[in-house]
XYZ file of C-alpha atoms in Angstrom:
164
model
C -70.061 25.268 -93.220
C -72.896 27.657 -92.448
C -74.076 30.033 -95.131
C -75.347 33.444 -94.183
C -77.995 35.253 -96.167
C -77.239 38.842 -97.030
C -79.395 41.371 -95.242
C -80.340 44.809 -96.390
C -78.802 47.475 -94.182
C -80.878 50.187 -95.821
C -83.638 50.086 -93.173
C -83.280 51.694 -89.754
C -83.520 49.524 -86.691
C -86.556 49.719 -84.428
C -88.278 47.916 -81.601
C -91.813 46.621 -81.968
C -93.160 45.718 -78.538
C -96.146 43.368 -78.781
C -98.020 43.433 -75.513
C -101.135 41.635 -74.374
C -102.379 38.900 -72.111
C -100.886 35.378 -72.044
C -102.069 33.328 -74.990
C -103.121 36.384 -77.017
C -100.899 35.392 -79.956
C -98.003 37.821 -79.462
C -95.258 35.311 -80.225
C -97.152 33.756 -83.137
C -97.576 37.188 -84.729
C -93.939 38.170 -84.053
C -92.575 34.957 -85.569
C -94.895 35.236 -88.592
C -93.775 38.812 -89.197
C -90.119 37.835 -88.740
C -90.432 35.145 -91.427
C -91.917 37.618 -93.901
C -89.316 40.279 -93.157
C -86.380 37.865 -93.285
C -87.601 36.583 -96.664
C -87.380 40.192 -97.868
C -83.800 40.511 -96.547
C -84.622 42.523 -93.390
C -82.459 42.130 -90.274
C -84.909 41.017 -87.590
C -84.773 39.259 -84.228
C -87.607 37.987 -82.042
C -86.904 38.576 -78.345
C -89.360 36.189 -76.713
C -89.543 36.944 -72.991
C -89.414 33.312 -71.868
C -86.380 32.572 -74.039
C -84.528 35.702 -72.887
C -85.125 34.850 -69.222
C -83.754 31.321 -69.741
C -80.682 32.633 -71.591
C -79.980 35.245 -68.915
C -80.801 32.873 -66.054
C -83.361 35.306 -64.666
C -86.573 34.440 -62.855
C -88.834 37.492 -62.918
C -90.452 36.393 -59.660
C -93.939 37.120 -58.500
C -93.596 40.738 -57.425
C -94.606 43.674 -59.592
C -91.148 45.213 -59.141
C -89.448 42.033 -60.382
C -91.681 41.892 -63.461
C -90.969 45.577 -64.193
C -87.221 44.860 -63.920
C -87.692 41.974 -66.369
C -89.358 44.315 -68.877
C -86.474 46.767 -68.444
C -83.886 44.036 -69.173
C -85.641 42.911 -72.345
C -86.187 46.569 -73.318
C -82.466 47.286 -73.011
C -81.565 44.337 -75.245
C -84.176 45.435 -77.805
C -82.916 49.016 -77.770
C -79.313 47.922 -78.362
C -80.374 45.694 -81.262
C -82.570 48.427 -82.745
C -79.882 51.062 -82.341
C -77.652 48.795 -84.416
C -80.006 48.336 -87.344
C -82.009 45.287 -86.287
C -85.800 45.227 -86.144
C -86.379 43.788 -82.666
C -89.780 42.143 -82.276
C -90.621 41.811 -78.587
C -93.656 39.641 -77.739
C -93.504 40.210 -73.978
C -96.322 40.618 -71.475
C -95.916 43.946 -69.740
C -98.660 44.306 -67.158
C -97.502 47.716 -65.978
C -97.808 50.596 -68.462
C -95.030 52.467 -66.610
C -92.568 49.733 -67.562
C -93.196 50.015 -71.291
C -93.259 53.810 -71.034
C -89.766 53.640 -69.516
C -88.616 51.364 -72.363
C -90.009 53.820 -74.882
C -88.265 56.717 -73.084
C -84.929 54.867 -73.209
C -85.384 54.382 -76.947
C -86.152 58.081 -77.306
C -82.927 59.002 -75.535
C -80.968 57.181 -78.241
C -83.257 58.432 -81.045
C -84.359 54.854 -81.719
C -87.895 54.051 -82.850
C -90.049 52.048 -80.461
C -93.574 51.037 -81.454
C -96.113 49.552 -79.068
C -98.686 47.104 -80.382
C -101.483 45.704 -78.253
C -102.544 42.188 -79.184
C -106.077 42.341 -77.854
C -108.054 39.229 -76.928
C -111.198 40.950 -75.690
C -110.732 39.343 -72.278
C -109.230 40.730 -69.086
C -106.599 39.155 -66.848
C -107.752 36.732 -64.174
C -105.508 37.541 -61.252
C -103.192 40.397 -62.157
C -104.323 43.727 -63.566
C -103.233 44.422 -67.120
C -102.573 48.014 -68.121
C -102.460 48.560 -71.868
C -99.847 51.155 -72.836
C -101.110 54.717 -73.064
C -99.349 55.414 -76.387
C -100.309 52.564 -78.672
C -99.208 52.593 -82.283
C -101.556 49.759 -83.251
C -104.141 47.412 -81.737
C -104.487 43.960 -83.238
C -107.862 42.379 -82.377
C -106.529 38.815 -82.275
C -109.927 37.528 -81.181
C -111.498 38.814 -84.425
C -108.807 38.182 -87.039
C -106.339 35.457 -87.977
C -102.681 35.571 -87.041
C -101.847 36.135 -90.715
C -104.213 39.130 -90.849
C -102.493 40.528 -87.752
C -99.071 40.006 -89.356
C -100.238 41.862 -92.468
C -101.638 44.757 -90.409
C -98.366 45.060 -88.496
C -96.322 44.858 -91.696
C -98.462 47.661 -93.150
C -97.707 49.795 -90.074
C -93.981 49.189 -90.544
C -94.214 50.156 -94.203
C -96.207 53.282 -93.312
C -93.476 54.263 -90.807
C -90.760 53.443 -93.390
C -89.360 50.623 -91.270
C -89.964 47.830 -93.816
């Protein structure tokens, strides 16, 4: 028999999109934050891009249009979760700022909070241009601080926005 922990339903749902280059620490930060929030009774789900693609049987392909469509799929799932009271943590590379802007617009249409966090490494992409979102809510300098320090900074943002 599986036991389920009670979760507080007193917090609104939201999406926190962690963007940055491969290997920047997005997933590490998302999973660290999820552990802290779950321990406090918060409903949270990490939507790792690689895991979502495997579950949906989707290969984003090499083209820019295919990668934008992949961001839109993950963004839709995050918005549905957030609209239903879950804090969706999305550590997904989004190389095109238009794609994340469209995700944010979709959240706005349903009056659902969407925060964008750039996990910065101080390096640029090797073969594909990376466009940081224009409307960042937070930048985490992962090359200058530990993952735990980044988790704490992100948790402080959530508390400031009354999301944790």
